[in-house]
Structures are given as structure tokens and as C-alpha cells.
Amino acid sequence: KWFAFGGSYPGALSSWFRAAYPNKTVGSLSSSGVVHAIFDFDKFDAHIAKAIGHECACAHRRITKAFETAVLERGDREAFAKGLLGSPVDMSDGDFFYMLADGLAMMVQYGAKSRLCGNITKVSEEASSDEVMGNAAALIKEYWGEGFGSMCFYDTACLKDPARYEVGATDRSWRWQKCYELAYLQSAPKALHHEGVPLRSRLVNMTYLVDQCKEIFGSCGKELVNATRRVNAKFGGPQPVAERVFYSNFGDDPWLEASVMPAKDLGPNRPYEAAPCDDCGHCSDFRTPSATEPPEIQAVRARFEKYLDKWLA
């Protein structure tokens, strides 16, 4: 007997595989499975804002504003701000602010909310903009590596240049999947949410994100909207049609917003379980079990194991 396991994008695939080939496996685990293809995924930013709370969200917005002010002054100030993260001065504003947003948001996504907020909320109210930017850049580079702001992944000019991008790397293949099939374009929310101000720069908007797809691959826009509709029509979107799939999600993870909705069991053979705990991020149940992990994650594991035993019997 075969059982499918998948987390994140493969989490969606483990559900879709059950729908497409129900006789090939006896069941699936869809951990943080992004089963709902969403064109304008502004809930990503909104979820992070809610997860980190008022004080940390204010500190995050302060970082974004400091970098925006410096970059849009152009000249030496732009070079200084982008240079803090090792980014070239000719990196487009959209690319730079997408990278900056991810550098902070993905810490929350992957279970490091306390580390992020414990750092950025400690910056003094009297600190200069340069100090605010310097602290954020140091944190991002410490957590993700010195090359985070200079790698090809966020750089449109690099991603479209065969002489620069690495063949076989995920930089282009992941983005092709977004640009042609699933979208999840993480824009700054336009409508008021939480406290009314997005965490990421408003330069990371749908115009920029769609244009990036066009610049790299040559098409996007309406075709991508229709592609997401086709995927959702085939597999059920936020109400997946597959049977014998266990869906697990975790409170801090913004990708929860692209999973099963409403967040509850879909039926006797389509259970859903979430762990609403601090520092519980993307695919937390795929980590090695530990006696010190939050009880909410232990509860997710325990319920899944009951279905695993049942479906393998």
C-alpha cells in the first residue's frame, strides 16, 4: 500500500493526486497544502500582520517606510539602502521591496515570529532611519544568509537572462508555476485590513507582479486568471474534492489562507486540523517530533496518526 505525503505546494499536489488517481494510494497528508489557487493573494500580507500583533506590525511598517523613503530619494540614498542588503542599485523597486517583504514575512511563515518581533521591536523610538534599516538588513542576512538580497530569485533582470540564471535551479521553475498555473501573487492589500496599512510596500502591487511575469516569460495576465479558475474547478479550490486526505495547518503560516476554507473538516474522510499556536509555521508537522514542541502540534500529529492507521488498515 502507498500513502502520499506533501507539504506546501507538494501538499496541494498530494490532495490533487488523490483526486486524479484515487486508486494509486490509500490516502494523503496535505500539510500546509495550498489547494486554493489565488490570483491576487493579498491575504498573505494581511495574515502576517494579524499573526505578529500590533507592536511588531508597527515596527515592520517602520522598516518598510524607512527603506521606501531612502530608495525613492534616488541617488546616494537609494544606493545606500539597497546596498545594506547587498542588492544592486539598478534592481527594480518592485523586485527590491518584494525581497525585503519576504525577508521579514518568511521568518513568521517558518516559525520564527518570536525571533523577528523580539528583534525589531527593540529598536529605539529615537533610532534614525539608517539605524532602522541597518538593523533589519542585519537580521535578514543573519537569518537567510549574506546573499539573500543579491540572488537571482527576486531579480527580474536576472530571471529573464539565460546568461545569468542557473539552469535547473528553482528560481525560474517556481516562478513559472506561479506565472502560468497557480499565481498566489503576493500583493500589498489595497482594501483596509487589520490597521489599514500593509506591511509590504505598495510598490509590490498586482501591476508589478503581473508585469514581472510578462517580462520573464512573455505572457500572463488574463491567461493566469483563467488558469487559476481551471485548477480550482478541477480540484475544488478551498473545498477539495479528494477523499482520504488529511489537511493540516499552522497558526502563524500565511499560506493557511490558501488552504481549506472554511477551516474545518470537509467530511468523514476529509479531516482538517489546525495548530493555532505562536511560532507554529509552515509544515510544522513535518519536523522531527519533540517533547518540547507545542501541544497544539502534538494534537495535530495524534489525530493524523489515527487516520493514517485507519486508511492503511
PDB file of C-alpha atoms in Angstrom:
ATOM      1  CA  LYS A   1       0.000   0.000   0.000  1.00  0.00           C
ATOM      2  CA  TRP A   2       1.129   3.527  -0.784  1.00  0.00           C
ATOM      3  CA  PHE A   3       0.453   6.714   1.173  1.00  0.00           C
ATOM      4  CA  ALA A   4       1.283  10.194  -0.198  1.00  0.00           C
ATOM      5  CA  PHE A   5       2.888  12.914   1.918  1.00  0.00           C
ATOM      6  CA  GLY A   6       3.283  16.518   0.792  1.00  0.00           C
ATOM      7  CA  GLY A   7       3.889  19.924   2.321  1.00  0.00           C
ATOM      8  CA  SER A   8       3.212  23.389   0.855  1.00  0.00           C
ATOM      9  CA  TYR A   9       2.951  23.129  -2.968  1.00  0.00           C
ATOM     10  CA  PRO A  10       3.509  19.348  -2.765  1.00  0.00           C
ATOM     11  CA  GLY A  11       0.842  19.464  -0.043  1.00  0.00           C
ATOM     12  CA  ALA A  12      -1.616  20.654  -2.671  1.00  0.00           C
ATOM     13  CA  LEU A  13      -0.256  18.038  -5.059  1.00  0.00           C
ATOM     14  CA  SER A  14      -0.814  15.229  -2.528  1.00  0.00           C
ATOM     15  CA  SER A  15      -4.502  16.229  -2.424  1.00  0.00           C
ATOM     16  CA  TRP A  16      -4.822  16.675  -6.186  1.00  0.00           C
ATOM     17  CA  PHE A  17      -3.100  13.323  -6.769  1.00  0.00           C
ATOM     18  CA  ARG A  18      -5.806  11.617  -4.695  1.00  0.00           C
ATOM     19  CA  ALA A  19      -8.476  13.311  -6.829  1.00  0.00           C
ATOM     20  CA  ALA A  20      -6.796  12.408 -10.121  1.00  0.00           C
ATOM     21  CA  TYR A  21      -5.604   8.886  -9.198  1.00  0.00           C
ATOM     22  CA  PRO A  22      -7.691   7.643  -6.269  1.00  0.00           C
ATOM     23  CA  ASN A  23      -6.657   4.024  -6.801  1.00  0.00           C
ATOM     24  CA  LYS A  24      -2.898   4.637  -6.649  1.00  0.00           C
ATOM     25  CA  THR A  25      -2.705   5.457  -2.921  1.00  0.00           C
ATOM     26  CA  VAL A  26      -4.815   4.722   0.156  1.00  0.00           C
ATOM     27  CA  GLY A  27      -4.577   8.264   1.476  1.00  0.00           C
ATOM     28  CA  SER A  28      -2.604  11.513   1.706  1.00  0.00           C
ATOM     29  CA  LEU A  29      -1.323  14.065   4.176  1.00  0.00           C
ATOM     30  CA  SER A  30      -1.615  17.629   2.862  1.00  0.00           C
ATOM     31  CA  SER A  31       0.495  19.683   5.268  1.00  0.00           C
ATOM     32  CA  SER A  32       0.072  23.425   4.716  1.00  0.00           C
ATOM     33  CA  GLY A  33      -1.325  22.403   1.344  1.00  0.00           C
ATOM     34  CA  VAL A  34      -2.097  25.397  -0.877  1.00  0.00           C
ATOM     35  CA  VAL A  35      -5.108  23.770  -2.523  1.00  0.00           C
ATOM     36  CA  HIS A  36      -6.784  27.086  -3.457  1.00  0.00           C
ATOM     37  CA  ALA A  37      -5.091  28.776  -6.425  1.00  0.00           C
ATOM     38  CA  ILE A  38      -5.489  32.527  -5.835  1.00  0.00           C
ATOM     39  CA  PHE A  39      -4.661  35.202  -8.425  1.00  0.00           C
ATOM     40  CA  ASP A  40      -4.345  38.210  -6.072  1.00  0.00           C
ATOM     41  CA  PHE A  41      -3.112  36.709  -2.801  1.00  0.00           C
ATOM     42  CA  ASP A  42      -3.181  39.869  -0.674  1.00  0.00           C
ATOM     43  CA  LYS A  43      -4.273  37.799   2.334  1.00  0.00           C
ATOM     44  CA  PHE A  44      -0.638  36.693   2.675  1.00  0.00           C
ATOM     45  CA  ASP A  45       0.349  40.149   3.937  1.00  0.00           C
ATOM     46  CA  ALA A  46      -2.833  40.533   5.992  1.00  0.00           C
ATOM     47  CA  HIS A  47      -2.284  37.206   7.752  1.00  0.00           C
ATOM     48  CA  ILE A  48       1.284  38.126   8.712  1.00  0.00           C
ATOM     49  CA  ALA A  49       0.067  41.457  10.122  1.00  0.00           C
ATOM     50  CA  LYS A  50      -2.521  39.723  12.260  1.00  0.00           C
ATOM     51  CA  ALA A  51      -0.138  36.986  13.402  1.00  0.00           C
ATOM     52  CA  ILE A  52       2.601  39.329  14.638  1.00  0.00           C
ATOM     53  CA  GLY A  53       0.287  41.724  16.509  1.00  0.00           C
ATOM     54  CA  HIS A  54       0.135  45.499  16.835  1.00  0.00           C
ATOM     55  CA  GLU A  55       3.581  46.324  18.247  1.00  0.00           C
ATOM     56  CA  CYS A  56       5.523  44.132  15.857  1.00  0.00           C
ATOM     57  CA  ALA A  57       3.405  45.205  12.868  1.00  0.00           C
ATOM     58  CA  CYS A  58       4.188  48.851  13.661  1.00  0.00           C
ATOM     59  CA  ALA A  59       7.904  48.037  13.790  1.00  0.00           C
ATOM     60  CA  HIS A  60       7.601  46.186  10.466  1.00  0.00           C
ATOM     61  CA  ARG A  61       5.861  49.136   8.810  1.00  0.00           C
ATOM     62  CA  ARG A  62       8.546  51.451  10.168  1.00  0.00           C
ATOM     63  CA  ILE A  63      11.173  49.354   8.371  1.00  0.00           C
ATOM     64  CA  THR A  64       9.235  49.434   5.105  1.00  0.00           C
ATOM     65  CA  LYS A  65       8.742  53.205   5.333  1.00  0.00           C
ATOM     66  CA  ALA A  66      12.428  53.836   6.065  1.00  0.00           C
ATOM     67  CA  PHE A  67      13.526  51.829   3.031  1.00  0.00           C
ATOM     68  CA  GLU A  68      10.850  53.392   0.798  1.00  0.00           C
ATOM     69  CA  THR A  69      11.877  56.914   1.745  1.00  0.00           C
ATOM     70  CA  ALA A  70      15.546  56.223   1.066  1.00  0.00           C
ATOM     71  CA  VAL A  71      15.042  54.315  -2.196  1.00  0.00           C
ATOM     72  CA  LEU A  72      12.651  56.875  -3.652  1.00  0.00           C
ATOM     73  CA  GLU A  73      15.088  59.697  -2.894  1.00  0.00           C
ATOM     74  CA  ARG A  74      17.323  58.069  -5.525  1.00  0.00           C
ATOM     75  CA  GLY A  75      20.999  58.804  -5.844  1.00  0.00           C
ATOM     76  CA  ASP A  76      23.246  58.034  -2.891  1.00  0.00           C
ATOM     77  CA  ARG A  77      20.318  57.294  -0.563  1.00  0.00           C
ATOM     78  CA  GLU A  78      18.930  54.630  -2.890  1.00  0.00           C
ATOM     79  CA  ALA A  79      22.366  53.060  -3.309  1.00  0.00           C
ATOM     80  CA  PHE A  80      22.879  53.047   0.457  1.00  0.00           C
ATOM     81  CA  ALA A  81      19.505  51.441   1.244  1.00  0.00           C
ATOM     82  CA  LYS A  82      19.780  48.728  -1.394  1.00  0.00           C
ATOM     83  CA  GLY A  83      23.425  48.156  -0.550  1.00  0.00           C
ATOM     84  CA  LEU A  84      22.539  47.269   3.043  1.00  0.00           C
ATOM     85  CA  LEU A  85      21.040  44.056   1.673  1.00  0.00           C
ATOM     86  CA  GLY A  86      23.677  43.556  -0.999  1.00  0.00           C
ATOM     87  CA  SER A  87      21.251  44.462  -3.780  1.00  0.00           C
ATOM     88  CA  PRO A  88      22.474  46.288  -6.900  1.00  0.00           C
ATOM     89  CA  VAL A  89      21.290  49.857  -7.241  1.00  0.00           C
ATOM     90  CA  ASP A  90      19.672  49.060 -10.611  1.00  0.00           C
ATOM     91  CA  MET A  91      17.485  46.330  -9.084  1.00  0.00           C
ATOM     92  CA  SER A  92      13.911  47.443  -9.778  1.00  0.00           C
ATOM     93  CA  ASP A  93      11.942  48.920  -6.909  1.00  0.00           C
ATOM     94  CA  GLY A  94       9.312  46.176  -7.139  1.00  0.00           C
ATOM     95  CA  ASP A  95      11.949  43.437  -7.015  1.00  0.00           C
ATOM     96  CA  PHE A  96      13.732  45.051  -4.081  1.00  0.00           C
ATOM     97  CA  PHE A  97      10.613  45.549  -1.985  1.00  0.00           C
ATOM     98  CA  TYR A  98       9.334  42.050  -2.789  1.00  0.00           C
ATOM     99  CA  MET A  99      12.644  40.705  -1.492  1.00  0.00           C
ATOM    100  CA  LEU A 100      12.511  42.921   1.618  1.00  0.00           C
ATOM    101  CA  ALA A 101       8.935  41.837   2.370  1.00  0.00           C
ATOM    102  CA  ASP A 102       9.816  38.159   2.010  1.00  0.00           C
ATOM    103  CA  GLY A 103      12.925  38.532   4.147  1.00  0.00           C
ATOM    104  CA  LEU A 104      10.741  39.536   7.095  1.00  0.00           C
ATOM    105  CA  ALA A 105       7.481  37.692   6.355  1.00  0.00           C
ATOM    106  CA  MET A 106       9.096  34.311   5.769  1.00  0.00           C
ATOM    107  CA  MET A 107      10.551  34.372   9.268  1.00  0.00           C
ATOM    108  CA  VAL A 108       6.962  34.306  10.526  1.00  0.00           C
ATOM    109  CA  GLN A 109       5.966  31.763   7.888  1.00  0.00           C
ATOM    110  CA  TYR A 110       8.651  29.330   9.012  1.00  0.00           C
ATOM    111  CA  GLY A 111       8.069  29.628  12.745  1.00  0.00           C
ATOM    112  CA  ALA A 112      10.465  32.410  13.756  1.00  0.00           C
ATOM    113  CA  LYS A 113       7.903  35.081  14.677  1.00  0.00           C
ATOM    114  CA  SER A 114       9.327  35.481  18.177  1.00  0.00           C
ATOM    115  CA  ARG A 115      12.818  35.992  16.802  1.00  0.00           C
ATOM    116  CA  LEU A 116      11.628  38.606  14.299  1.00  0.00           C
ATOM    117  CA  CYS A 117       9.460  40.558  16.718  1.00  0.00           C
ATOM    118  CA  GLY A 118      11.916  40.230  19.593  1.00  0.00           C
ATOM    119  CA  ASN A 119      14.480  41.952  17.378  1.00  0.00           C
ATOM    120  CA  ILE A 120      12.642  44.698  15.513  1.00  0.00           C
ATOM    121  CA  THR A 121      10.511  45.882  18.449  1.00  0.00           C
ATOM    122  CA  LYS A 122      13.678  46.531  20.458  1.00  0.00           C
ATOM    123  CA  VAL A 123      14.804  49.296  18.115  1.00  0.00           C
ATOM    124  CA  SER A 124      14.501  52.596  19.959  1.00  0.00           C
ATOM    125  CA  GLU A 125      11.841  55.147  19.023  1.00  0.00           C
ATOM    126  CA  GLU A 126      14.713  57.645  18.739  1.00  0.00           C
ATOM    127  CA  ALA A 127      16.635  55.487  16.261  1.00  0.00           C
ATOM    128  CA  SER A 128      17.362  57.078  12.893  1.00  0.00           C
ATOM    129  CA  SER A 129      16.013  55.672   9.643  1.00  0.00           C
ATOM    130  CA  ASP A 130      19.501  54.432   8.817  1.00  0.00           C
ATOM    131  CA  GLU A 131      19.612  52.532  12.107  1.00  0.00           C
ATOM    132  CA  VAL A 132      16.163  51.035  11.474  1.00  0.00           C
ATOM    133  CA  MET A 133      17.234  49.885   8.006  1.00  0.00           C
ATOM    134  CA  GLY A 134      20.610  48.656   9.212  1.00  0.00           C
ATOM    135  CA  ASN A 135      19.093  46.537  11.957  1.00  0.00           C
ATOM    136  CA  ALA A 136      16.518  44.965   9.623  1.00  0.00           C
ATOM    137  CA  ALA A 137      19.149  44.228   6.967  1.00  0.00           C
ATOM    138  CA  ALA A 138      21.453  42.626   9.531  1.00  0.00           C
ATOM    139  CA  LEU A 139      18.612  40.406  10.792  1.00  0.00           C
ATOM    140  CA  ILE A 140      17.623  39.300   7.286  1.00  0.00           C
ATOM    141  CA  LYS A 141      21.212  38.485   6.323  1.00  0.00           C
ATOM    142  CA  GLU A 142      21.847  36.682   9.600  1.00  0.00           C
ATOM    143  CA  TYR A 143      18.729  34.538   9.172  1.00  0.00           C
ATOM    144  CA  TRP A 144      18.723  33.914   5.405  1.00  0.00           C
ATOM    145  CA  GLY A 145      22.373  34.393   4.505  1.00  0.00           C
ATOM    146  CA  GLU A 146      24.535  37.198   3.187  1.00  0.00           C
ATOM    147  CA  GLY A 147      23.440  36.642  -0.401  1.00  0.00           C
ATOM    148  CA  PHE A 148      19.691  36.881   0.175  1.00  0.00           C
ATOM    149  CA  GLY A 149      19.342  40.367  -1.323  1.00  0.00           C
ATOM    150  CA  SER A 150      21.594  39.747  -4.301  1.00  0.00           C
ATOM    151  CA  MET A 151      20.476  36.320  -5.514  1.00  0.00           C
ATOM    152  CA  CYS A 152      18.646  35.786  -8.782  1.00  0.00           C
ATOM    153  CA  PHE A 153      15.400  34.669  -7.150  1.00  0.00           C
ATOM    154  CA  TYR A 154      13.905  38.167  -6.793  1.00  0.00           C
ATOM    155  CA  ASP A 155      15.748  39.889  -9.653  1.00  0.00           C
ATOM    156  CA  THR A 156      13.642  40.129 -12.811  1.00  0.00           C
ATOM    157  CA  ALA A 157      16.620  41.112 -14.975  1.00  0.00           C
ATOM    158  CA  CYS A 158      18.492  38.016 -13.825  1.00  0.00           C
ATOM    159  CA  LEU A 159      15.499  35.675 -14.136  1.00  0.00           C
ATOM    160  CA  LYS A 160      14.995  36.564 -17.806  1.00  0.00           C
ATOM    161  CA  ASP A 161      18.678  36.406 -18.798  1.00  0.00           C
ATOM    162  CA  PRO A 162      19.950  32.911 -19.779  1.00  0.00           C
ATOM    163  CA  ALA A 163      23.492  34.131 -19.241  1.00  0.00           C
ATOM    164  CA  ARG A 164      22.768  34.911 -15.590  1.00  0.00           C
ATOM    165  CA  TYR A 165      20.220  32.476 -14.167  1.00  0.00           C
ATOM    166  CA  GLU A 166      21.235  28.979 -13.145  1.00  0.00           C
ATOM    167  CA  VAL A 167      19.673  26.282 -15.316  1.00  0.00           C
ATOM    168  CA  GLY A 168      17.943  23.719 -13.130  1.00  0.00           C
ATOM    169  CA  ALA A 169      17.617  25.989 -10.092  1.00  0.00           C
ATOM    170  CA  THR A 170      14.154  26.613  -8.655  1.00  0.00           C
ATOM    171  CA  ASP A 171      14.290  30.377  -9.282  1.00  0.00           C
ATOM    172  CA  ARG A 172      12.567  30.214 -12.664  1.00  0.00           C
ATOM    173  CA  SER A 173      10.657  26.937 -12.354  1.00  0.00           C
ATOM    174  CA  TRP A 174       8.865  28.067  -9.177  1.00  0.00           C
ATOM    175  CA  ARG A 175       8.016  31.404 -10.747  1.00  0.00           C
ATOM    176  CA  TRP A 176       6.853  29.752 -13.987  1.00  0.00           C
ATOM    177  CA  GLN A 177       4.420  27.688 -11.921  1.00  0.00           C
ATOM    178  CA  LYS A 178       3.130  30.910 -10.357  1.00  0.00           C
ATOM    179  CA  CYS A 179       3.000  32.850 -13.619  1.00  0.00           C
ATOM    180  CA  TYR A 180       1.299  30.179 -15.718  1.00  0.00           C
ATOM    181  CA  GLU A 181      -0.721  27.977 -13.379  1.00  0.00           C
ATOM    182  CA  LEU A 182      -1.280  28.883  -9.732  1.00  0.00           C
ATOM    183  CA  ALA A 183      -0.481  32.595  -9.209  1.00  0.00           C
ATOM    184  CA  TYR A 184      -0.508  33.279  -5.440  1.00  0.00           C
ATOM    185  CA  LEU A 185       0.765  36.751  -6.377  1.00  0.00           C
ATOM    186  CA  GLN A 186       1.504  38.340  -3.002  1.00  0.00           C
ATOM    187  CA  SER A 187       0.397  41.927  -3.399  1.00  0.00           C
ATOM    188  CA  ALA A 188       0.157  44.699  -0.832  1.00  0.00           C
ATOM    189  CA  PRO A 189      -3.527  44.746   0.183  1.00  0.00           C
ATOM    190  CA  LYS A 190      -5.476  47.632  -1.317  1.00  0.00           C
ATOM    191  CA  ALA A 191      -8.523  47.381   0.932  1.00  0.00           C
ATOM    192  CA  LEU A 192      -8.296  48.308   4.589  1.00  0.00           C
ATOM    193  CA  HIS A 193      -7.393  45.380   6.812  1.00  0.00           C
ATOM    194  CA  HIS A 194      -6.185  44.983  10.363  1.00  0.00           C
ATOM    195  CA  GLU A 195      -4.847  48.517  10.961  1.00  0.00           C
ATOM    196  CA  GLY A 196      -5.334  49.724   7.418  1.00  0.00           C
ATOM    197  CA  VAL A 197      -1.692  49.795   6.289  1.00  0.00           C
ATOM    198  CA  PRO A 198       0.009  46.847   4.571  1.00  0.00           C
ATOM    199  CA  LEU A 199       3.304  45.558   5.887  1.00  0.00           C
ATOM    200  CA  ARG A 200       4.916  45.387   2.464  1.00  0.00           C
ATOM    201  CA  SER A 201       5.466  48.343   0.213  1.00  0.00           C
ATOM    202  CA  ARG A 202       2.554  49.305  -2.009  1.00  0.00           C
ATOM    203  CA  LEU A 203       5.069  49.125  -4.850  1.00  0.00           C
ATOM    204  CA  VAL A 204       4.565  45.348  -4.595  1.00  0.00           C
ATOM    205  CA  ASN A 205       1.208  45.555  -6.337  1.00  0.00           C
ATOM    206  CA  MET A 206      -0.576  43.472  -8.968  1.00  0.00           C
ATOM    207  CA  THR A 207       0.672  45.656 -11.806  1.00  0.00           C
ATOM    208  CA  TYR A 208       4.269  44.958 -10.806  1.00  0.00           C
ATOM    209  CA  LEU A 209       3.688  41.243 -10.159  1.00  0.00           C
ATOM    210  CA  VAL A 210       1.890  40.606 -13.461  1.00  0.00           C
ATOM    211  CA  ASP A 211       4.425  42.707 -15.387  1.00  0.00           C
ATOM    212  CA  GLN A 212       7.225  40.675 -13.828  1.00  0.00           C
ATOM    213  CA  CYS A 213       5.683  37.504 -15.234  1.00  0.00           C
ATOM    214  CA  LYS A 214       5.349  39.119 -18.651  1.00  0.00           C
ATOM    215  CA  GLU A 215       8.931  40.361 -18.608  1.00  0.00           C
ATOM    216  CA  ILE A 216      10.389  36.988 -17.642  1.00  0.00           C
ATOM    217  CA  PHE A 217       8.180  34.645 -19.683  1.00  0.00           C
ATOM    218  CA  GLY A 218       6.364  36.844 -22.199  1.00  0.00           C
ATOM    219  CA  SER A 219       2.754  36.374 -21.112  1.00  0.00           C
ATOM    220  CA  CYS A 220       0.469  36.373 -18.098  1.00  0.00           C
ATOM    221  CA  GLY A 221      -2.489  38.498 -17.010  1.00  0.00           C
ATOM    222  CA  LYS A 222      -5.877  37.199 -18.165  1.00  0.00           C
ATOM    223  CA  GLU A 223      -4.374  33.834 -19.068  1.00  0.00           C
ATOM    224  CA  LEU A 224      -3.254  33.380 -15.455  1.00  0.00           C
ATOM    225  CA  VAL A 225      -6.658  34.331 -14.053  1.00  0.00           C
ATOM    226  CA  ASN A 226      -8.239  31.671 -16.262  1.00  0.00           C
ATOM    227  CA  ALA A 227      -5.566  29.133 -15.269  1.00  0.00           C
ATOM    228  CA  THR A 228      -6.318  29.515 -11.570  1.00  0.00           C
ATOM    229  CA  ARG A 229     -10.027  29.129 -12.290  1.00  0.00           C
ATOM    230  CA  ARG A 230      -9.394  25.904 -14.208  1.00  0.00           C
ATOM    231  CA  VAL A 231      -7.290  24.426 -11.396  1.00  0.00           C
ATOM    232  CA  ASN A 232      -9.918  25.305  -8.791  1.00  0.00           C
ATOM    233  CA  ALA A 233     -12.755  23.963 -10.957  1.00  0.00           C
ATOM    234  CA  LYS A 234     -10.942  20.660 -11.425  1.00  0.00           C
ATOM    235  CA  PHE A 235      -9.835  20.035  -7.848  1.00  0.00           C
ATOM    236  CA  GLY A 236     -12.288  22.058  -5.736  1.00  0.00           C
ATOM    237  CA  GLY A 237     -10.204  25.051  -4.654  1.00  0.00           C
ATOM    238  CA  PRO A 238     -10.780  25.744  -0.933  1.00  0.00           C
ATOM    239  CA  GLN A 239     -13.215  22.801  -0.810  1.00  0.00           C
ATOM    240  CA  PRO A 240     -11.058  19.982  -2.246  1.00  0.00           C
ATOM    241  CA  VAL A 241     -12.933  17.069  -3.791  1.00  0.00           C
ATOM    242  CA  ALA A 242     -10.386  14.358  -2.965  1.00  0.00           C
ATOM    243  CA  GLU A 243     -11.274  11.669  -0.429  1.00  0.00           C
ATOM    244  CA  ARG A 244      -8.988  10.248   2.252  1.00  0.00           C
ATOM    245  CA  VAL A 245      -6.847  13.357   2.617  1.00  0.00           C
ATOM    246  CA  PHE A 246      -5.824  14.808   5.986  1.00  0.00           C
ATOM    247  CA  TYR A 247      -5.308  18.597   5.859  1.00  0.00           C
ATOM    248  CA  SER A 248      -3.050  20.191   8.497  1.00  0.00           C
ATOM    249  CA  ASN A 249      -2.300  23.881   9.006  1.00  0.00           C
ATOM    250  CA  PHE A 250      -0.484  26.102  11.489  1.00  0.00           C
ATOM    251  CA  GLY A 251      -1.474  29.422  13.024  1.00  0.00           C
ATOM    252  CA  ASP A 252       1.358  31.752  12.013  1.00  0.00           C
ATOM    253  CA  ASP A 253       1.600  30.439   8.450  1.00  0.00           C
ATOM    254  CA  PRO A 254       0.159  32.895   5.870  1.00  0.00           C
ATOM    255  CA  TRP A 255      -0.329  30.044   3.395  1.00  0.00           C
ATOM    256  CA  LEU A 256      -3.136  28.840   5.643  1.00  0.00           C
ATOM    257  CA  GLU A 257      -5.223  31.414   3.755  1.00  0.00           C
ATOM    258  CA  ALA A 258      -4.815  29.362   0.551  1.00  0.00           C
ATOM    259  CA  SER A 259      -5.800  26.087   2.170  1.00  0.00           C
ATOM    260  CA  VAL A 260      -9.162  24.572   3.102  1.00  0.00           C
ATOM    261  CA  MET A 261     -11.801  27.222   3.788  1.00  0.00           C
ATOM    262  CA  PRO A 262     -13.804  27.374   5.915  1.00  0.00           C
ATOM    263  CA  ALA A 263     -11.201  25.849   8.191  1.00  0.00           C
ATOM    264  CA  LYS A 264     -12.959  22.695   9.330  1.00  0.00           C
ATOM    265  CA  ASP A 265     -13.497  19.044   8.396  1.00  0.00           C
ATOM    266  CA  LEU A 266     -14.859  18.611   4.890  1.00  0.00           C
ATOM    267  CA  GLY A 267     -16.311  15.189   5.630  1.00  0.00           C
ATOM    268  CA  PRO A 268     -15.571  11.877   7.384  1.00  0.00           C
ATOM    269  CA  ASN A 269     -12.689  11.102   5.012  1.00  0.00           C
ATOM    270  CA  ARG A 270     -11.510  14.688   4.554  1.00  0.00           C
ATOM    271  CA  PRO A 271     -10.422  15.830   8.031  1.00  0.00           C
ATOM    272  CA  TYR A 272      -8.875  19.221   8.759  1.00  0.00           C
ATOM    273  CA  GLU A 273      -6.806  20.152  11.797  1.00  0.00           C
ATOM    274  CA  ALA A 274      -5.013  23.409  12.638  1.00  0.00           C
ATOM    275  CA  ALA A 275      -2.477  24.266  15.342  1.00  0.00           C
ATOM    276  CA  PRO A 276      -3.235  27.859  16.446  1.00  0.00           C
ATOM    277  CA  CYS A 277      -0.006  28.457  18.356  1.00  0.00           C
ATOM    278  CA  ASP A 278       2.812  31.009  18.376  1.00  0.00           C
ATOM    279  CA  ASP A 279       5.822  30.131  16.217  1.00  0.00           C
ATOM    280  CA  CYS A 280       3.822  27.359  14.562  1.00  0.00           C
ATOM    281  CA  GLY A 281       4.726  27.819  10.911  1.00  0.00           C
ATOM    282  CA  HIS A 282       4.669  26.184   7.509  1.00  0.00           C
ATOM    283  CA  CYS A 283       4.568  22.361   7.557  1.00  0.00           C
ATOM    284  CA  SER A 284       5.398  22.196  11.271  1.00  0.00           C
ATOM    285  CA  ASP A 285       4.225  18.583  11.466  1.00  0.00           C
ATOM    286  CA  PHE A 286       6.964  17.562   9.021  1.00  0.00           C
ATOM    287  CA  ARG A 287       9.626  18.355  11.582  1.00  0.00           C
ATOM    288  CA  THR A 288      11.069  15.639  13.799  1.00  0.00           C
ATOM    289  CA  PRO A 289       8.693  15.154  16.766  1.00  0.00           C
ATOM    290  CA  SER A 290       9.959  16.574  20.018  1.00  0.00           C
ATOM    291  CA  ALA A 291       8.779  16.573  23.623  1.00  0.00           C
ATOM    292  CA  THR A 292       9.179  20.357  23.676  1.00  0.00           C
ATOM    293  CA  GLU A 293       7.006  21.142  20.647  1.00  0.00           C
ATOM    294  CA  PRO A 294       3.706  22.944  21.330  1.00  0.00           C
ATOM    295  CA  PRO A 295       0.821  20.718  22.452  1.00  0.00           C
ATOM    296  CA  GLU A 296      -1.225  22.025  19.520  1.00  0.00           C
ATOM    297  CA  ILE A 297       1.223  20.411  17.067  1.00  0.00           C
ATOM    298  CA  GLN A 298       1.221  17.207  19.107  1.00  0.00           C
ATOM    299  CA  ALA A 299      -2.577  17.186  18.809  1.00  0.00           C
ATOM    300  CA  VAL A 300      -2.378  17.557  15.006  1.00  0.00           C
ATOM    301  CA  ARG A 301       0.071  14.638  14.808  1.00  0.00           C
ATOM    302  CA  ALA A 302      -2.065  12.455  17.086  1.00  0.00           C
ATOM    303  CA  ARG A 303      -5.229  12.996  15.064  1.00  0.00           C
ATOM    304  CA  PHE A 304      -3.416  12.390  11.775  1.00  0.00           C
ATOM    305  CA  GLU A 305      -1.941   9.128  13.044  1.00  0.00           C
ATOM    306  CA  LYS A 306      -5.441   7.813  13.743  1.00  0.00           C
ATOM    307  CA  TYR A 307      -6.407   8.414  10.117  1.00  0.00           C
ATOM    308  CA  LEU A 308      -3.106   7.021   8.869  1.00  0.00           C
ATOM    309  CA  ASP A 309      -3.702   3.782  10.762  1.00  0.00           C
ATOM    310  CA  LYS A 310      -7.321   3.645   9.590  1.00  0.00           C
ATOM    311  CA  TRP A 311      -6.550   4.196   5.912  1.00  0.00           C
ATOM    312  CA  LEU A 312      -3.601   1.784   5.916  1.00  0.00           C
ATOM    313  CA  ALA A 313      -5.613  -0.965   7.640  1.00  0.00           C
TER     314      ALA A 313
END
